[in-house]
Amino acid sequence: MNHTRSKFLAASAMLAAAFLLGGCETTSDTRTVDAKGPQTLNTSAINPQDWANAADQLVASLLSSGALEKAPRQPAVLAVDRVINNTALSIDTDLLIKKIRVALTQTGKVAVTNTMGLGERAVVASEAAEMDEMQTGKKAKAQKIDYTLYGKLIQQTDRANNVTQNTYTFQMSLVQVSTGLTVWEEEREIAKQTKRASVGW
């Protein structure tokens, strides 16, 4: 009798556990949101919305300055340098560079060259030039650069009470190669505050 009762209790316990585990299962809910919209996640670090806003504002400032219209030819040939990351974050600054390259190229005022790029861009451009020379027997003539565009990303952290504020500054400069003069520069700041949750007892 006791043995039968023990088996019954064990079986009941297993069924109850299976029911509880099954009830705890949840399905993930994934949705697509606008990367520039208000539904994107906001964190203390730089997110895609920040990149997009910074790129849009910097490009708008450059175009409104009229510096590109003063180039000796149209479209002006532009070499984009890398963005120096002086923050505590591990950031792929190519996200910002790519957005700016695309926006400037679409205006028709700029032709972006990769022949004087750095890192991976330079390797790709070099291999493309070698392939063209092998196929045509002629060495490609490199385009003279009118401008170089470079930037820097800076972070400043301030704390007061339970609030931490990270201010990210995007700096960008356009240099005329023939003179070495900076013909345009701009910076944009994004301040992000994070409030530490209080611990209740």
PDB file of C-alpha atoms in Angstrom:
ATOM      1  CA  MET A   1       0.000   0.000   0.000  1.00  0.00           C
ATOM      2  CA  ASN A   2       2.755   2.425   0.971  1.00  0.00           C
ATOM      3  CA  HIS A   3       4.705   1.473  -2.150  1.00  0.00           C
ATOM      4  CA  THR A   4       1.713   2.221  -4.374  1.00  0.00           C
ATOM      5  CA  ARG A   5       1.104   5.514  -2.596  1.00  0.00           C
ATOM      6  CA  SER A   6       4.766   6.499  -3.061  1.00  0.00           C
ATOM      7  CA  LYS A   7       4.594   5.770  -6.798  1.00  0.00           C
ATOM      8  CA  PHE A   8       1.418   7.834  -7.085  1.00  0.00           C
ATOM      9  CA  LEU A   9       2.945  10.783  -5.263  1.00  0.00           C
ATOM     10  CA  ALA A  10       6.097  10.611  -7.415  1.00  0.00           C
ATOM     11  CA  ALA A  11       4.058  10.549 -10.612  1.00  0.00           C
ATOM     12  CA  SER A  12       1.951  13.480  -9.415  1.00  0.00           C
ATOM     13  CA  ALA A  13       5.057  15.456  -8.590  1.00  0.00           C
ATOM     14  CA  MET A  14       6.503  14.822 -12.051  1.00  0.00           C
ATOM     15  CA  LEU A  15       3.278  15.941 -13.732  1.00  0.00           C
ATOM     16  CA  ALA A  16       3.159  19.081 -11.627  1.00  0.00           C
ATOM     17  CA  ALA A  17       6.787  19.890 -12.493  1.00  0.00           C
ATOM     18  CA  ALA A  18       6.153  19.368 -16.196  1.00  0.00           C
ATOM     19  CA  PHE A  19       3.111  21.620 -16.010  1.00  0.00           C
ATOM     20  CA  LEU A  20       5.039  24.357 -14.229  1.00  0.00           C
ATOM     21  CA  LEU A  21       7.949  24.174 -16.662  1.00  0.00           C
ATOM     22  CA  GLY A  22       5.600  24.280 -19.604  1.00  0.00           C
ATOM     23  CA  GLY A  23       3.804  27.256 -18.134  1.00  0.00           C
ATOM     24  CA  CYS A  24       7.083  29.147 -17.647  1.00  0.00           C
ATOM     25  CA  GLU A  25       8.097  28.852 -21.282  1.00  0.00           C
ATOM     26  CA  THR A  26       7.892  32.130 -23.127  1.00  0.00           C
ATOM     27  CA  THR A  27       8.289  32.922 -26.788  1.00  0.00           C
ATOM     28  CA  SER A  28      10.528  35.773 -27.904  1.00  0.00           C
ATOM     29  CA  ASP A  29       8.847  38.736 -29.518  1.00  0.00           C
ATOM     30  CA  THR A  30      10.907  40.381 -32.254  1.00  0.00           C
ATOM     31  CA  ARG A  31       9.905  43.450 -34.188  1.00  0.00           C
ATOM     32  CA  THR A  32      11.537  45.754 -36.713  1.00  0.00           C
ATOM     33  CA  VAL A  33      11.858  49.395 -35.704  1.00  0.00           C
ATOM     34  CA  ASP A  34      13.126  52.531 -37.404  1.00  0.00           C
ATOM     35  CA  ALA A  35      16.821  52.957 -36.527  1.00  0.00           C
ATOM     36  CA  LYS A  36      16.225  56.717 -36.292  1.00  0.00           C
ATOM     37  CA  GLY A  37      12.900  56.472 -34.528  1.00  0.00           C
ATOM     38  CA  PRO A  38      11.876  56.822 -30.873  1.00  0.00           C
ATOM     39  CA  GLN A  39      11.427  53.060 -30.409  1.00  0.00           C
ATOM     40  CA  THR A  40      15.157  52.288 -30.564  1.00  0.00           C
ATOM     41  CA  LEU A  41      16.818  51.227 -27.328  1.00  0.00           C
ATOM     42  CA  ASN A  42      18.590  54.032 -25.506  1.00  0.00           C
ATOM     43  CA  THR A  43      21.735  53.171 -23.574  1.00  0.00           C
ATOM     44  CA  SER A  44      24.559  55.091 -21.944  1.00  0.00           C
ATOM     45  CA  ALA A  45      26.780  54.139 -24.899  1.00  0.00           C
ATOM     46  CA  ILE A  46      26.523  55.337 -28.500  1.00  0.00           C
ATOM     47  CA  ASN A  47      23.757  53.588 -30.426  1.00  0.00           C
ATOM     48  CA  PRO A  48      22.790  53.567 -34.135  1.00  0.00           C
ATOM     49  CA  GLN A  49      20.392  56.455 -33.605  1.00  0.00           C
ATOM     50  CA  ASP A  50      23.279  58.572 -32.264  1.00  0.00           C
ATOM     51  CA  TRP A  51      25.447  57.678 -35.272  1.00  0.00           C
ATOM     52  CA  ALA A  52      22.652  58.606 -37.663  1.00  0.00           C
ATOM     53  CA  ASN A  53      21.928  61.931 -35.961  1.00  0.00           C
ATOM     54  CA  ALA A  54      25.609  62.890 -35.819  1.00  0.00           C
ATOM     55  CA  ALA A  55      26.191  61.956 -39.470  1.00  0.00           C
ATOM     56  CA  ASP A  56      23.118  63.878 -40.661  1.00  0.00           C
ATOM     57  CA  GLN A  57      24.068  67.022 -38.739  1.00  0.00           C
ATOM     58  CA  LEU A  58      27.734  66.963 -39.802  1.00  0.00           C
ATOM     59  CA  VAL A  59      26.899  66.431 -43.484  1.00  0.00           C
ATOM     60  CA  ALA A  60      24.264  69.173 -43.395  1.00  0.00           C
ATOM     61  CA  SER A  61      26.807  71.565 -41.891  1.00  0.00           C
ATOM     62  CA  LEU A  62      29.439  70.679 -44.508  1.00  0.00           C
ATOM     63  CA  LEU A  63      27.035  71.141 -47.421  1.00  0.00           C
ATOM     64  CA  SER A  64      25.694  74.438 -46.118  1.00  0.00           C
ATOM     65  CA  SER A  65      29.237  75.808 -45.660  1.00  0.00           C
ATOM     66  CA  GLY A  66      29.794  75.926 -49.442  1.00  0.00           C
ATOM     67  CA  ALA A  67      33.332  74.565 -49.079  1.00  0.00           C
ATOM     68  CA  LEU A  68      32.807  71.781 -51.631  1.00  0.00           C
ATOM     69  CA  GLU A  69      31.628  74.238 -54.288  1.00  0.00           C
ATOM     70  CA  LYS A  70      35.024  75.967 -54.133  1.00  0.00           C
ATOM     71  CA  ALA A  71      36.875  72.882 -55.399  1.00  0.00           C
ATOM     72  CA  PRO A  72      38.781  73.315 -58.708  1.00  0.00           C
ATOM     73  CA  ARG A  73      36.579  70.646 -60.299  1.00  0.00           C
ATOM     74  CA  GLN A  74      33.157  69.122 -59.816  1.00  0.00           C
ATOM     75  CA  PRO A  75      32.597  66.676 -58.318  1.00  0.00           C
ATOM     76  CA  ALA A  76      35.440  67.221 -55.869  1.00  0.00           C
ATOM     77  CA  VAL A  77      37.636  64.194 -55.128  1.00  0.00           C
ATOM     78  CA  LEU A  78      37.563  63.386 -51.437  1.00  0.00           C
ATOM     79  CA  ALA A  79      39.620  60.940 -49.376  1.00  0.00           C
ATOM     80  CA  VAL A  80      37.999  59.941 -46.094  1.00  0.00           C
ATOM     81  CA  ASP A  81      40.402  59.211 -43.265  1.00  0.00           C
ATOM     82  CA  ARG A  82      39.535  57.202 -40.181  1.00  0.00           C
ATOM     83  CA  VAL A  83      37.808  58.604 -37.119  1.00  0.00           C
ATOM     84  CA  ILE A  84      40.034  58.569 -34.039  1.00  0.00           C
ATOM     85  CA  ASN A  85      38.244  57.044 -31.060  1.00  0.00           C
ATOM     86  CA  ASN A  86      39.273  58.763 -27.831  1.00  0.00           C
ATOM     87  CA  THR A  87      36.490  57.259 -25.731  1.00  0.00           C
ATOM     88  CA  ALA A  88      36.420  54.406 -23.234  1.00  0.00           C
ATOM     89  CA  LEU A  89      34.123  52.455 -25.576  1.00  0.00           C
ATOM     90  CA  SER A  90      35.014  49.856 -28.176  1.00  0.00           C
ATOM     91  CA  ILE A  91      33.418  51.507 -31.193  1.00  0.00           C
ATOM     92  CA  ASP A  92      33.391  50.591 -34.864  1.00  0.00           C
ATOM     93  CA  THR A  93      33.821  54.136 -36.190  1.00  0.00           C
ATOM     94  CA  ASP A  94      33.326  52.875 -39.742  1.00  0.00           C
ATOM     95  CA  LEU A  95      29.600  53.110 -38.963  1.00  0.00           C
ATOM     96  CA  LEU A  96      29.900  56.889 -38.814  1.00  0.00           C
ATOM     97  CA  ILE A  97      32.317  57.095 -41.744  1.00  0.00           C
ATOM     98  CA  LYS A  98      30.084  54.992 -43.985  1.00  0.00           C
ATOM     99  CA  LYS A  99      26.996  57.094 -43.271  1.00  0.00           C
ATOM    100  CA  ILE A 100      28.900  60.280 -44.108  1.00  0.00           C
ATOM    101  CA  ARG A 101      30.412  58.762 -47.272  1.00  0.00           C
ATOM    102  CA  VAL A 102      27.002  57.646 -48.522  1.00  0.00           C
ATOM    103  CA  ALA A 103      25.341  60.982 -47.756  1.00  0.00           C
ATOM    104  CA  LEU A 104      28.086  63.007 -49.482  1.00  0.00           C
ATOM    105  CA  THR A 105      28.270  60.736 -52.531  1.00  0.00           C
ATOM    106  CA  GLN A 106      24.506  60.958 -53.053  1.00  0.00           C
ATOM    107  CA  THR A 107      24.726  64.762 -53.352  1.00  0.00           C
ATOM    108  CA  GLY A 108      26.764  64.455 -56.557  1.00  0.00           C
ATOM    109  CA  LYS A 109      29.192  67.086 -55.263  1.00  0.00           C
ATOM    110  CA  VAL A 110      31.801  64.570 -54.114  1.00  0.00           C
ATOM    111  CA  ALA A 111      33.556  61.544 -55.583  1.00  0.00           C
ATOM    112  CA  VAL A 112      35.058  59.515 -52.734  1.00  0.00           C
ATOM    113  CA  THR A 113      38.357  57.800 -53.533  1.00  0.00           C
ATOM    114  CA  ASN A 114      39.671  54.659 -51.847  1.00  0.00           C
ATOM    115  CA  THR A 115      43.173  54.814 -53.320  1.00  0.00           C
ATOM    116  CA  MET A 116      44.486  56.765 -50.355  1.00  0.00           C
ATOM    117  CA  GLY A 117      42.410  55.032 -47.704  1.00  0.00           C
ATOM    118  CA  LEU A 118      43.795  53.357 -44.633  1.00  0.00           C
ATOM    119  CA  GLY A 119      43.747  49.756 -43.514  1.00  0.00           C
ATOM    120  CA  GLU A 120      41.303  47.493 -45.315  1.00  0.00           C
ATOM    121  CA  ARG A 121      40.167  50.204 -47.735  1.00  0.00           C
ATOM    122  CA  ALA A 122      43.716  50.745 -48.970  1.00  0.00           C
ATOM    123  CA  VAL A 123      44.245  47.008 -49.498  1.00  0.00           C
ATOM    124  CA  VAL A 124      41.038  46.673 -51.523  1.00  0.00           C
ATOM    125  CA  ALA A 125      41.914  49.688 -53.691  1.00  0.00           C
ATOM    126  CA  SER A 126      45.457  48.427 -54.264  1.00  0.00           C
ATOM    127  CA  GLU A 127      44.271  44.968 -55.344  1.00  0.00           C
ATOM    128  CA  ALA A 128      41.702  46.494 -57.704  1.00  0.00           C
ATOM    129  CA  ALA A 129      44.395  48.666 -59.338  1.00  0.00           C
ATOM    130  CA  GLU A 130      46.731  45.672 -59.765  1.00  0.00           C
ATOM    131  CA  MET A 131      43.943  43.616 -61.364  1.00  0.00           C
ATOM    132  CA  ASP A 132      43.119  46.425 -63.806  1.00  0.00           C
ATOM    133  CA  GLU A 133      46.803  46.770 -64.755  1.00  0.00           C
ATOM    134  CA  MET A 134      47.064  43.021 -65.412  1.00  0.00           C
ATOM    135  CA  GLN A 135      43.986  43.060 -67.655  1.00  0.00           C
ATOM    136  CA  THR A 136      44.736  46.229 -69.651  1.00  0.00           C
ATOM    137  CA  GLY A 137      48.543  46.334 -69.504  1.00  0.00           C
ATOM    138  CA  LYS A 138      48.306  49.965 -68.415  1.00  0.00           C
ATOM    139  CA  LYS A 139      48.999  51.341 -65.004  1.00  0.00           C
ATOM    140  CA  ALA A 140      46.017  53.226 -63.636  1.00  0.00           C
ATOM    141  CA  LYS A 141      46.594  56.902 -63.014  1.00  0.00           C
ATOM    142  CA  ALA A 142      45.614  57.889 -59.501  1.00  0.00           C
ATOM    143  CA  GLN A 143      43.221  60.787 -59.175  1.00  0.00           C
ATOM    144  CA  LYS A 144      44.554  63.893 -57.493  1.00  0.00           C
ATOM    145  CA  ILE A 145      42.879  64.455 -54.152  1.00  0.00           C
ATOM    146  CA  ASP A 146      41.133  67.776 -53.538  1.00  0.00           C
ATOM    147  CA  TYR A 147      40.139  67.251 -49.906  1.00  0.00           C
ATOM    148  CA  THR A 148      40.670  64.903 -46.988  1.00  0.00           C
ATOM    149  CA  LEU A 149      38.039  64.434 -44.304  1.00  0.00           C
ATOM    150  CA  TYR A 150      38.977  63.239 -40.848  1.00  0.00           C
ATOM    151  CA  GLY A 151      37.365  63.156 -37.434  1.00  0.00           C
ATOM    152  CA  LYS A 152      37.666  62.435 -33.748  1.00  0.00           C
ATOM    153  CA  LEU A 153      35.289  61.062 -31.128  1.00  0.00           C
ATOM    154  CA  ILE A 154      35.713  62.292 -27.532  1.00  0.00           C
ATOM    155  CA  GLN A 155      33.954  61.254 -24.338  1.00  0.00           C
ATOM    156  CA  GLN A 156      33.549  63.220 -21.109  1.00  0.00           C
ATOM    157  CA  THR A 157      31.960  61.614 -18.040  1.00  0.00           C
ATOM    158  CA  ASP A 158      30.416  63.611 -15.167  1.00  0.00           C
ATOM    159  CA  ARG A 159      28.694  62.292 -12.030  1.00  0.00           C
ATOM    160  CA  ALA A 160      26.405  63.990  -9.528  1.00  0.00           C
ATOM    161  CA  ASN A 161      24.372  62.172  -6.879  1.00  0.00           C
ATOM    162  CA  ASN A 162      22.923  59.098  -8.601  1.00  0.00           C
ATOM    163  CA  VAL A 163      23.208  60.468 -12.145  1.00  0.00           C
ATOM    164  CA  THR A 164      26.033  59.736 -14.603  1.00  0.00           C
ATOM    165  CA  GLN A 165      26.276  61.861 -17.729  1.00  0.00           C
ATOM    166  CA  ASN A 166      28.357  60.798 -20.735  1.00  0.00           C
ATOM    167  CA  THR A 167      28.903  63.540 -23.290  1.00  0.00           C
ATOM    168  CA  TYR A 168      30.122  62.323 -26.670  1.00  0.00           C
ATOM    169  CA  THR A 169      31.610  64.919 -29.022  1.00  0.00           C
ATOM    170  CA  PHE A 170      31.871  64.182 -32.758  1.00  0.00           C
ATOM    171  CA  GLN A 171      34.528  66.378 -34.382  1.00  0.00           C
ATOM    172  CA  MET A 172      35.118  66.530 -38.135  1.00  0.00           C
ATOM    173  CA  SER A 173      37.430  68.611 -40.338  1.00  0.00           C
ATOM    174  CA  LEU A 174      37.819  69.082 -44.094  1.00  0.00           C
ATOM    175  CA  VAL A 175      41.362  69.869 -45.287  1.00  0.00           C
ATOM    176  CA  GLN A 176      42.232  71.233 -48.720  1.00  0.00           C
ATOM    177  CA  VAL A 177      45.165  69.116 -49.896  1.00  0.00           C
ATOM    178  CA  SER A 178      46.761  71.754 -52.153  1.00  0.00           C
ATOM    179  CA  THR A 179      47.111  74.271 -49.327  1.00  0.00           C
ATOM    180  CA  GLY A 180      46.946  72.142 -46.183  1.00  0.00           C
ATOM    181  CA  LEU A 181      44.338  74.540 -44.831  1.00  0.00           C
ATOM    182  CA  THR A 182      41.264  73.453 -42.899  1.00  0.00           C
ATOM    183  CA  VAL A 183      38.375  74.854 -44.944  1.00  0.00           C
ATOM    184  CA  TRP A 184      35.569  73.495 -42.770  1.00  0.00           C
ATOM    185  CA  GLU A 185      35.201  71.952 -39.345  1.00  0.00           C
ATOM    186  CA  GLU A 186      32.304  71.195 -37.078  1.00  0.00           C
ATOM    187  CA  GLU A 187      31.443  69.320 -33.911  1.00  0.00           C
ATOM    188  CA  ARG A 188      28.265  67.892 -32.471  1.00  0.00           C
ATOM    189  CA  GLU A 189      27.637  66.795 -28.890  1.00  0.00           C
ATOM    190  CA  ILE A 190      25.331  64.085 -27.599  1.00  0.00           C
ATOM    191  CA  ALA A 191      24.787  63.988 -23.808  1.00  0.00           C
ATOM    192  CA  LYS A 192      23.311  60.854 -22.261  1.00  0.00           C
ATOM    193  CA  GLN A 193      22.283  60.622 -18.614  1.00  0.00           C
ATOM    194  CA  THR A 194      21.829  57.412 -16.656  1.00  0.00           C
ATOM    195  CA  LYS A 195      20.206  57.428 -13.216  1.00  0.00           C
ATOM    196  CA  ARG A 196      21.266  54.674 -10.861  1.00  0.00           C
ATOM    197  CA  ALA A 197      18.286  52.871  -9.380  1.00  0.00           C
ATOM    198  CA  SER A 198      17.971  53.258  -5.612  1.00  0.00           C
ATOM    199  CA  VAL A 199      18.138  50.080  -3.527  1.00  0.00           C
ATOM    200  CA  GLY A 200      15.156  49.515  -1.256  1.00  0.00           C
ATOM    201  CA  TRP A 201      15.263  47.617   2.024  1.00  0.00           C
TER     202      TRP A 201
END
